[in-house]
């Protein structure tokens, strides 16, 4: 597929063989005419320049491509991009506003050395943020079970579990502090589109 | 991936009409975690894809009916697993879902599409140059002379020994679920056990669905067997793997006596495998570990292992016994 020039905000005339798609990525509304074969992962990485989500296996088996769609974690490699029509997509690039502190999960991964090469890390962090939000991070056992979809070839699992336990407490504290404020998606920061 | 044209269905009637009028080169797209995966591998090559994800009316999870649990075909695995009634009253159903795949995939995958997931046989997924009667009818079966560690003990044929990989359908078989379908000739219902077929001479035919039929919902009779139940899944790793052997077990106890039992096996057969003979071993008997072991032996009797999967026989016997003792502790 061609360049990011095929993506722009506003209306877009359909092209034969392509499908009109409107979605919001990290707070930025986009309209595109897409080849239905394209995965959400390839749309993010190759058309939008959002290379945080990684391609490990391209078959749903490793979790490196994890992003949130309408607040739920999914494998973007197994999501046809056309299925993101009408949806809100959040990637690692949109997790903490530019210039503001890191998300507690990002900070916890640093504090606990929860990575070596870092290839799996964006997927781990997006999965971990959802894991906490789902209420599936209440014990190390539960974290291991509900994070099992994210493989780490460097074997940083001990640090990952510790980071999630730590961030879960901090996220609970933040949620209490901001209770009542709207939980909208963070505003857009990436400049790729 | 082969090009295809893509349409979004806007209502069940619309989907039934479009799918009913379509040829064999058309596929419905739900979560896509089987279909899109196999399209990437070139194993599925549809020319037309009908996306049914917009059919919100098929997303319902209704546990409030007096005599049945009702799941719309597009309810997601994660949502059904997290439903408090399912998790509390029907642990085997919930466990068959949360012990499958990963939370990312469960957020995507529908409970209807789940039933129609296809085998993980490496020769099926691997494509050329491997012979595979399921993927390319008449080409042979590479697994028979190949690596058959993951293959079936039950229900295989000379043409194909591929395991039905799903967990949910195995638990549904134990609970005698019904599947409601709609198609060009109207609606009908079938027992979950009548949905999947053994490979026989035509391993490419996996279900009894007629062309154009869409699964719209799954219904599970409410039963006191629900609570004392488990889905016990043995894997190569602790989580996030398909079953080597799995057991859906449910009991209704009267004191120490087994009044009623349900047992179904996954990971060892070409289709969800209910084992009535093993249920009969339990019925009317006082529950003991020795009885549970005998039920396991009955469940695995008649197994036809290949060259690398004979270990699954003893593993299966023990998995049945363990599943029964877990269920017993809940009853
Ligand atoms: C890495 C990985 C690990 C997995 N591990 C497990 C596991 O441990 N246990 C397990 O049970 N499963 C596992 N799965 C399989 C997964 O559960 C299934 O892929 C999923 O449930 C299929 O549902 P879907 O909605 O994504 O179906 P789709 O892929 O959209 O559809 C599957 C098939 O069903 C058809 N279809 C879909 N909906 C309907 C309908 N309503 N009516 C008629 N036809 C329909 C489609 O045309 C297609 O042929 C795993 C998958 C992956 C990728
Ligand atoms: S076991 Fe079945 S699916 Fe596997 S290679 Fe043989 S025919 Fe194909
Ligand atoms: S790249 Fe998506 S799960 Fe591996
Ligand atoms: S840090 Fe290297 S794969 Fe996880």
XYZ file of C-alpha atoms and ligand atoms in Angstrom:
593
model
C 0.000 0.000 0.000
C 1.252 3.506 -0.753
C 2.277 6.173 1.708
C 0.683 7.872 4.653
C -0.597 10.406 2.128
C -3.549 8.047 1.519
C -4.582 8.773 5.078
C -6.038 12.097 5.975
C -8.607 13.491 8.272
C -12.068 14.132 6.864
C -14.063 12.346 4.165
C -12.461 10.007 1.680
C -13.925 8.733 -1.584
C -13.990 4.927 -1.793
C -11.585 3.314 -4.256
C -12.447 -0.012 -5.940
C -11.162 -2.960 -3.919
C -10.672 -0.704 -0.946
C -12.831 -0.111 2.078
C -13.602 3.239 3.658
C -12.545 3.210 7.290
C -12.790 5.862 9.967
C -11.028 5.373 13.239
C -9.374 7.313 16.027
C -5.735 6.536 16.782
C -4.284 7.954 19.997
C -6.980 10.597 19.980
C -6.513 11.625 16.316
C -9.482 10.950 14.012
C -8.469 9.411 10.697
C -10.251 8.428 7.514
C -8.687 6.006 5.100
C -9.424 3.806 2.169
C -7.843 0.461 2.947
C -7.028 -2.826 1.314
C -9.085 -5.239 3.456
C -6.107 -7.608 3.677
C -4.124 -5.123 5.745
C -3.749 -5.778 9.462
C -4.214 -3.076 12.061
C -0.567 -3.692 13.017
C 0.639 -2.931 9.491
C -1.592 0.124 9.301
C -0.088 1.459 12.517
C 3.509 0.659 11.711
C 3.765 1.160 7.995
C 1.205 3.850 7.239
C 1.070 5.808 10.463
C 4.698 5.422 11.483
C 3.670 4.184 14.928
C 6.344 1.538 15.298
C 5.887 0.940 19.029
C 3.674 -2.086 18.499
C 5.994 -4.847 17.251
C 5.562 -7.726 14.861
C 6.842 -10.843 16.578
C 4.905 -13.692 15.027
C 2.093 -12.081 12.988
C -0.186 -14.956 14.127
C -1.526 -14.011 17.543
C 1.025 -16.122 19.375
C 3.423 -13.654 21.050
C 1.605 -10.478 22.151
C 4.267 -8.055 20.846
C 1.626 -6.287 18.739
C -0.798 -5.658 21.633
C -2.790 -2.402 21.431
C -6.122 -1.311 22.909
C -9.259 -1.101 20.782
C -12.107 0.657 22.569
C -10.160 0.189 25.791
C -9.661 -3.576 25.395
C -6.356 -5.224 24.627
C -6.184 -7.065 21.308
C -3.569 -8.594 19.038
C -3.305 -6.025 16.252
C -1.669 -8.562 13.922
C -4.875 -10.636 13.864
C -7.159 -7.609 13.592
C -7.953 -6.685 9.985
C -7.579 -2.897 9.935
C -11.068 -2.581 8.444
C -12.420 -4.012 11.705
C -11.154 -0.942 13.539
C -13.785 1.112 11.711
C -15.583 3.361 14.174
C -13.216 2.405 16.990
C -10.701 4.088 19.271
C -7.199 2.653 19.053
C -4.591 3.329 21.717
C -0.938 2.410 21.165
C 2.114 2.728 23.391
C 2.802 6.109 21.729
C -0.473 7.430 23.122
C -0.146 6.090 26.635
C 1.399 9.118 28.351
C 1.079 12.680 27.056
C 4.284 14.202 25.650
C 6.077 16.300 28.219
C 4.199 14.707 31.106
C 5.497 11.940 33.371
C 5.491 8.401 32.067
C 2.452 6.221 32.705
C 2.933 4.394 36.037
C 3.289 1.129 34.112
C 6.069 2.527 31.922
C 7.869 3.880 34.987
C 7.459 0.565 36.817
C 9.004 -1.348 33.895
C 12.059 0.913 34.187
C 12.173 0.704 37.980
C 11.991 -3.101 37.980
C 14.317 -3.779 35.029
C 11.383 -5.483 33.350
C 13.139 -5.713 29.990
C 16.378 -6.585 28.304
C 16.214 -6.125 24.516
C 12.883 -4.286 24.791
C 11.268 -5.868 21.743
C 8.324 -7.299 23.666
C 8.023 -4.279 25.972
C 5.442 -2.088 24.212
C 3.136 -5.101 23.942
C 3.842 -6.090 27.548
C 3.027 -2.590 28.787
C -0.194 -2.257 26.786
C -1.277 -5.723 27.948
C -0.302 -4.896 31.535
C -2.270 -1.635 31.621
C -5.344 -3.564 30.442
C -4.612 -6.423 32.844
C -4.781 -3.996 35.764
C -7.891 -2.258 34.415
C -9.647 -5.620 34.033
C -8.951 -6.421 37.686
C -6.688 -9.330 36.718
C -3.568 -8.110 38.550
C -4.472 -8.922 42.137
C -1.754 -11.535 42.767
C 1.457 -12.707 41.095
C -0.311 -15.934 40.053
C -3.148 -14.029 38.435
C -0.728 -11.656 36.706
C 1.184 -14.612 35.271
C -2.048 -16.202 34.013
C -3.495 -13.058 32.451
C -0.161 -11.926 30.994
C 0.598 -15.330 29.456
C -0.266 -14.004 26.003
C 2.884 -11.881 26.044
C 6.077 -13.826 25.514
C 9.502 -12.439 26.395
C 12.394 -14.207 24.730
C 14.832 -12.453 27.089
C 13.010 -14.005 30.017
C 12.394 -10.769 31.917
C 9.287 -12.284 33.470
C 10.305 -11.810 37.107
C 10.750 -8.086 36.575
C 7.579 -7.858 34.508
C 5.440 -9.397 37.241
C 7.048 -7.153 39.873
C 6.488 -4.069 37.697
C 2.829 -4.888 37.207
C 2.251 -5.474 40.933
C 3.888 -2.130 41.669
C 2.064 -0.195 38.941
C -1.267 -1.781 39.884
C -1.044 -0.151 43.326
C -0.059 3.219 41.855
C -2.794 3.044 39.218
C -5.374 2.258 41.914
C -4.169 5.315 43.862
C -4.402 7.518 40.744
C -7.850 6.213 39.918
C -9.030 7.137 43.407
C -7.463 10.600 43.121
C -9.063 11.310 39.754
C -12.366 9.563 40.437
C -15.166 11.614 38.985
C -13.024 13.009 36.185
C -13.766 11.577 32.795
C -11.712 8.587 31.704
C -11.469 9.647 28.091
C -8.673 8.516 25.812
C -5.537 10.631 26.179
C -5.110 13.397 23.616
C -3.082 12.789 20.499
C 0.611 13.356 20.493
C 2.160 11.570 17.589
C 2.934 13.706 14.596
C 3.029 10.937 12.046
C -0.332 11.652 10.459
C -2.866 -13.194 0.998
C -5.280 -13.597 -1.869
C -7.399 -10.482 -2.527
C -11.032 -10.666 -1.440
C -13.954 -8.339 -1.338
C -15.234 -7.276 2.001
C -18.720 -6.303 3.108
C -20.140 -5.472 6.514
C -23.469 -7.081 7.362
C -25.834 -4.665 9.077
C -28.476 -7.074 10.406
C -28.865 -10.806 10.965
C -31.406 -10.926 8.111
C -28.908 -9.107 5.904
C -26.136 -11.540 6.843
C -28.367 -14.588 6.275
C -29.413 -13.242 2.876
C -25.872 -12.411 1.792
C -24.342 -15.646 3.097
C -27.216 -17.773 1.794
C -26.784 -16.382 -1.710
C -23.011 -16.737 -1.637
C -20.919 -19.558 -3.035
C -18.422 -21.818 -1.271
C -15.690 -19.181 -1.605
C -17.389 -16.909 0.946
C -16.558 -16.758 4.659
C -18.100 -14.991 7.610
C -15.646 -12.932 9.635
C -16.215 -12.752 13.394
C -13.157 -12.235 15.638
C -10.950 -13.383 12.780
C -8.542 -15.185 15.099
C -8.944 -18.400 13.123
C -10.037 -17.115 9.727
C -7.647 -14.193 9.241
C -4.795 -16.255 10.693
C -5.411 -19.025 8.137
C -5.815 -16.472 5.339
C -2.361 -15.154 6.184
C -1.073 -18.715 5.876
C -2.827 -19.207 2.545
C -4.839 -22.098 3.985
C -8.113 -20.171 3.771
C -8.515 -18.344 0.468
C -11.991 -16.811 0.382
C -12.904 -14.488 -2.477
C -15.642 -12.833 -0.414
C -15.725 -12.004 3.282
C -18.824 -10.918 5.188
C -17.963 -9.136 8.423
C -20.643 -9.877 11.028
C -19.108 -7.879 13.876
C -21.649 -5.096 13.503
C -24.502 -7.413 14.539
C -24.809 -6.141 18.072
C -27.959 -8.200 18.694
C -25.755 -11.307 18.593
C -23.529 -10.095 21.443
C -25.954 -10.821 24.268
C -25.157 -12.904 27.329
C -28.450 -13.740 29.066
C -28.328 -15.749 32.278
C -31.735 -14.546 33.513
C -33.920 -17.082 31.679
C -35.487 -19.676 33.993
C -34.157 -22.778 32.286
C -31.246 -21.858 30.067
C -28.167 -19.718 29.595
C -28.204 -17.917 26.258
C -25.083 -16.713 24.470
C -25.254 -14.718 21.261
C -22.789 -16.064 18.704
C -20.832 -12.808 18.810
C -20.461 -12.626 22.585
C -16.713 -12.536 23.195
C -14.889 -15.280 25.053
C -13.549 -12.843 27.683
C -17.002 -11.429 28.430
C -18.643 -14.830 28.829
C -15.772 -16.029 31.047
C -16.137 -12.952 33.268
C -19.909 -13.145 33.620
C -20.558 -13.592 37.357
C -23.236 -16.261 36.881
C -21.054 -18.290 34.529
C -17.940 -17.926 36.684
C -19.849 -18.731 39.877
C -22.400 -21.337 38.860
C -20.783 -22.972 35.810
C -17.042 -22.995 36.507
C -16.367 -25.553 33.776
C -17.781 -23.201 31.142
C -15.817 -20.215 32.462
C -12.591 -22.204 32.756
C -12.910 -23.621 29.249
C -12.841 -20.011 28.064
C -10.246 -18.345 30.295
C -7.886 -21.294 29.983
C -7.984 -20.877 26.190
C -5.758 -18.603 24.119
C -4.784 -15.253 25.702
C -6.811 -12.357 27.052
C -6.010 -10.381 23.883
C -7.445 -13.163 21.727
C -10.393 -13.760 24.053
C -11.318 -10.087 23.728
C -11.488 -10.592 19.963
C -12.807 -14.128 19.550
C -16.525 -14.846 19.498
C -18.117 -17.860 21.166
C -19.770 -18.766 17.852
C -16.594 -18.546 15.764
C -14.847 -20.475 18.519
C -16.914 -23.587 17.750
C -15.668 -23.511 14.161
C -11.975 -23.026 14.869
C -9.848 -25.336 12.798
C -7.219 -27.867 13.745
C -3.731 -26.824 14.767
C -2.210 -29.810 12.892
C 1.102 -28.376 11.663
C 0.775 -30.051 8.261
C -2.636 -28.466 7.763
C -1.391 -25.013 8.760
C 1.973 -25.422 7.062
C 0.568 -25.617 3.545
C 2.672 -26.887 0.652
C 4.625 -29.134 0.366
C 2.841 -31.152 3.060
C 0.132 -33.592 2.071
C -3.093 -32.878 3.915
C -6.501 -34.298 3.076
C -8.234 -31.647 5.107
C -6.610 -28.738 3.285
C -6.219 -30.382 -0.121
C -8.595 -33.374 -0.378
C -6.954 -36.447 -1.848
C -3.383 -35.293 -1.239
C -2.741 -37.693 1.656
C -1.987 -37.162 5.329
C 1.534 -36.143 6.296
C 0.787 -36.664 9.995
C 0.364 -40.428 9.671
C 4.073 -40.854 8.928
C 5.099 -37.586 10.535
C 5.065 -35.981 13.941
C 1.820 -37.167 15.510
C 2.493 -36.197 19.117
C -0.477 -33.825 19.163
C -2.827 -36.017 17.187
C -5.990 -37.882 18.035
C -6.481 -41.046 20.067
C -10.161 -41.170 19.147
C -12.246 -40.564 16.045
C -9.419 -40.588 13.522
C -9.514 -42.244 10.123
C -7.004 -43.309 7.519
C -7.565 -39.958 5.896
C -7.023 -37.702 8.933
C -6.100 -37.882 12.618
C -6.222 -34.153 13.422
C -7.427 -33.091 16.839
C -10.331 -30.709 17.270
C -8.445 -28.060 19.226
C -11.191 -26.086 20.956
C -12.008 -26.096 24.660
C -15.404 -24.360 24.816
C -17.175 -26.944 22.638
C -15.914 -29.716 24.913
C -17.408 -28.028 27.969
C -20.609 -27.349 26.020
C -20.822 -31.055 25.111
C -20.731 -31.970 28.803
C -23.628 -29.574 29.428
C -25.670 -30.723 26.406
C -25.814 -27.284 24.801
C -27.946 -26.452 21.786
C -26.757 -24.421 18.810
C -29.276 -22.199 17.007
C -28.575 -21.517 13.369
C -30.285 -19.488 10.659
C -29.899 -20.099 6.990
C -31.489 -19.989 3.559
C -34.061 -22.578 4.699
C -34.921 -20.845 7.961
C -33.886 -21.367 11.561
C -33.100 -24.684 13.239
C -31.427 -25.959 16.387
C -29.018 -28.784 16.840
C -27.300 -30.415 19.789
C -23.662 -29.337 20.132
C -22.735 -33.000 19.756
C -24.397 -32.998 16.345
C -22.370 -30.025 15.095
C -18.934 -31.571 14.570
C -18.288 -34.724 12.556
C -15.457 -37.233 12.477
C -13.176 -36.957 9.449
C -13.985 -40.315 7.831
C -13.079 -40.113 4.155
C -13.828 -36.382 3.941
C -11.751 -34.561 6.551
C -12.429 -31.250 4.793
C -16.038 -31.548 6.009
C -15.925 -30.632 9.693
C -19.503 -29.783 10.649
C -23.107 -30.494 9.774
C -23.842 -26.860 8.951
C -25.474 -26.496 5.544
C -24.104 -23.954 3.065
C -25.184 -20.482 4.083
C -26.042 -21.356 7.678
C -25.006 -18.908 10.395
C -24.703 -19.741 14.085
C -26.789 -17.162 15.924
C -26.758 -18.390 19.503
C -25.729 -21.116 21.904
C -28.104 -22.252 24.651
C -27.068 -24.230 27.721
C -29.737 -25.866 29.887
C -29.498 -24.635 33.469
C -28.529 -27.556 35.657
C -27.459 -28.313 39.217
C -24.483 -30.091 37.594
C -23.030 -26.660 36.873
C -21.571 -25.807 40.227
C -19.633 -29.023 40.900
C -17.807 -28.792 37.601
C -14.385 -28.046 36.191
C -12.535 -27.774 32.926
C -9.200 -29.376 33.652
C -6.655 -28.637 30.947
C -3.216 -30.216 30.686
C -0.752 -28.361 28.481
C 2.930 -28.349 27.545
C 3.194 -25.083 29.446
C 1.175 -23.766 32.357
C -0.892 -21.294 30.339
C -1.547 -20.097 26.789
C -1.366 -23.402 24.948
C -3.762 -25.843 23.376
C -4.693 -28.922 25.385
C -2.647 -32.088 25.329
C -5.595 -33.546 27.192
C -8.512 -31.708 28.708
C -11.517 -32.877 30.681
C -14.855 -31.230 31.255
C -16.272 -32.871 34.380
C -19.524 -32.164 36.193
C -21.149 -33.967 39.087
C -24.419 -33.966 40.943
C -23.869 -35.535 44.317
C -26.370 -36.937 46.777
C -24.333 -37.120 49.934
C -21.273 -39.177 49.027
C -23.069 -40.801 46.133
C -22.677 -39.678 42.523
C -26.242 -39.114 41.325
C -25.240 -37.891 37.892
C -21.968 -37.275 36.066
C -20.881 -35.675 32.810
C -17.505 -36.145 31.187
C -16.114 -34.913 27.899
C -12.549 -34.962 26.593
C -10.627 -32.402 24.573
C -7.217 -32.527 22.932
C -7.454 -36.233 22.185
C -10.194 -36.607 19.589
C -11.175 -35.382 16.154
C -14.270 -33.737 17.630
C -15.528 -32.836 21.121
C -15.628 -36.249 22.792
C -18.297 -37.007 25.358
C -17.611 -40.265 27.205
C -20.941 -41.704 28.357
C -19.439 -45.074 29.289
C -17.251 -43.311 31.857
C -20.241 -41.389 33.177
C -22.031 -44.696 33.709
C -19.109 -46.009 35.787
C -19.683 -43.166 38.238
C -23.455 -43.100 38.445
C -24.931 -44.436 41.687
C -21.511 -45.125 43.232
C -19.926 -43.620 46.334
C -17.217 -41.192 45.196
C -13.685 -42.416 45.879
C -10.318 -41.780 44.221
C -10.368 -45.378 43.002
C -13.750 -44.818 41.359
C -12.467 -41.650 39.692
C -9.495 -43.602 38.314
C -11.838 -46.309 36.983
C -13.881 -43.621 35.242
C -10.648 -42.346 33.687
C -9.795 -45.821 32.451
C -13.257 -46.159 30.961
C -12.940 -42.748 29.304
C -9.641 -43.627 27.647
C -10.467 -47.233 26.775
C -10.437 -47.870 23.053
C -7.779 -45.195 22.469
C -5.831 -45.712 19.242
C -2.503 -43.957 19.735
C -0.038 -43.399 16.929
C 3.724 -43.431 17.289
C 4.345 -40.402 19.515
C 1.149 -39.803 21.453
C 0.683 -42.970 23.523
C 1.642 -40.922 26.605
C -1.732 -39.233 26.341
C -3.518 -42.414 27.429
C -2.180 -42.504 30.999
C -2.164 -38.684 31.066
C -5.823 -38.738 30.087
C -6.760 -41.300 32.729
C -5.113 -39.189 35.425
C -6.594 -35.964 34.051
C -10.088 -37.465 34.294
C -9.460 -38.641 37.864
C -8.079 -35.243 38.876
C -10.919 -33.378 37.166
C -13.452 -35.488 39.040
C -11.842 -34.798 42.389
C -11.777 -31.043 41.652
C -15.461 -31.169 40.685
C -16.240 -33.242 43.788
C -14.664 -30.607 46.047
C -16.992 -28.017 44.567
C -20.150 -30.075 45.059
C -2.374 -18.138 19.376
C -3.742 -18.751 19.547
C -3.991 -19.568 20.641
C -5.247 -20.139 20.811
N -5.451 -20.969 21.878
C -6.663 -21.551 22.025
C -6.909 -22.458 23.094
O -6.048 -22.704 23.936
N -8.141 -23.023 23.181
C -9.128 -22.739 22.284
O -10.235 -23.257 22.430
N -8.919 -21.912 21.267
C -7.711 -21.315 21.114
N -7.490 -20.503 20.046
C -8.519 -20.417 18.997
C -9.492 -19.295 19.237
O -10.242 -19.566 20.401
C -10.405 -19.243 18.005
O -9.618 -18.796 16.923
C -11.554 -18.300 18.180
O -12.388 -18.689 19.242
C -12.377 -18.221 16.907
O -13.374 -17.246 17.059
P -13.426 -15.970 16.102
O -14.600 -15.170 16.479
O -12.121 -15.261 16.097
O -13.673 -16.708 14.723
P -13.304 -16.366 13.223
O -11.876 -16.585 12.981
O -13.863 -15.055 12.832
O -14.155 -17.500 12.518
C -13.824 -18.870 12.607
C -14.628 -19.636 11.581
O -15.995 -19.644 11.920
C -16.776 -19.007 10.936
N -17.771 -18.245 11.678
C -17.534 -17.256 12.570
N -18.674 -16.866 13.165
C -19.663 -17.616 12.629
C -21.074 -17.691 12.836
N -21.688 -16.909 13.716
N -21.787 -18.594 12.109
C -21.162 -19.403 11.223
N -19.835 -19.366 10.978
C -19.099 -18.495 11.683
C -15.811 -18.199 10.113
O -16.257 -18.071 8.772
C -14.559 -19.033 10.198
O -14.598 -20.082 9.266
C -6.272 -19.881 19.867
C -6.028 -19.042 18.780
C -4.783 -18.479 18.614
C -4.534 -17.589 17.428
S -3.989 -35.146 10.351
Fe -5.636 -34.238 9.079
S -5.128 -32.077 9.126
Fe -3.236 -33.146 9.727
S -2.094 -33.580 7.820
Fe -3.403 -35.346 8.180
S -5.224 -34.843 6.941
Fe -4.180 -32.909 7.279
S 2.779 -10.193 16.342
Fe 0.730 -10.230 17.043
S 0.762 -11.750 18.556
Fe 2.763 -11.896 17.711
S 12.852 -7.867 26.706
Fe 13.651 -8.983 25.010
S 11.867 -10.118 24.397
Fe 11.237 -9.255 26.261
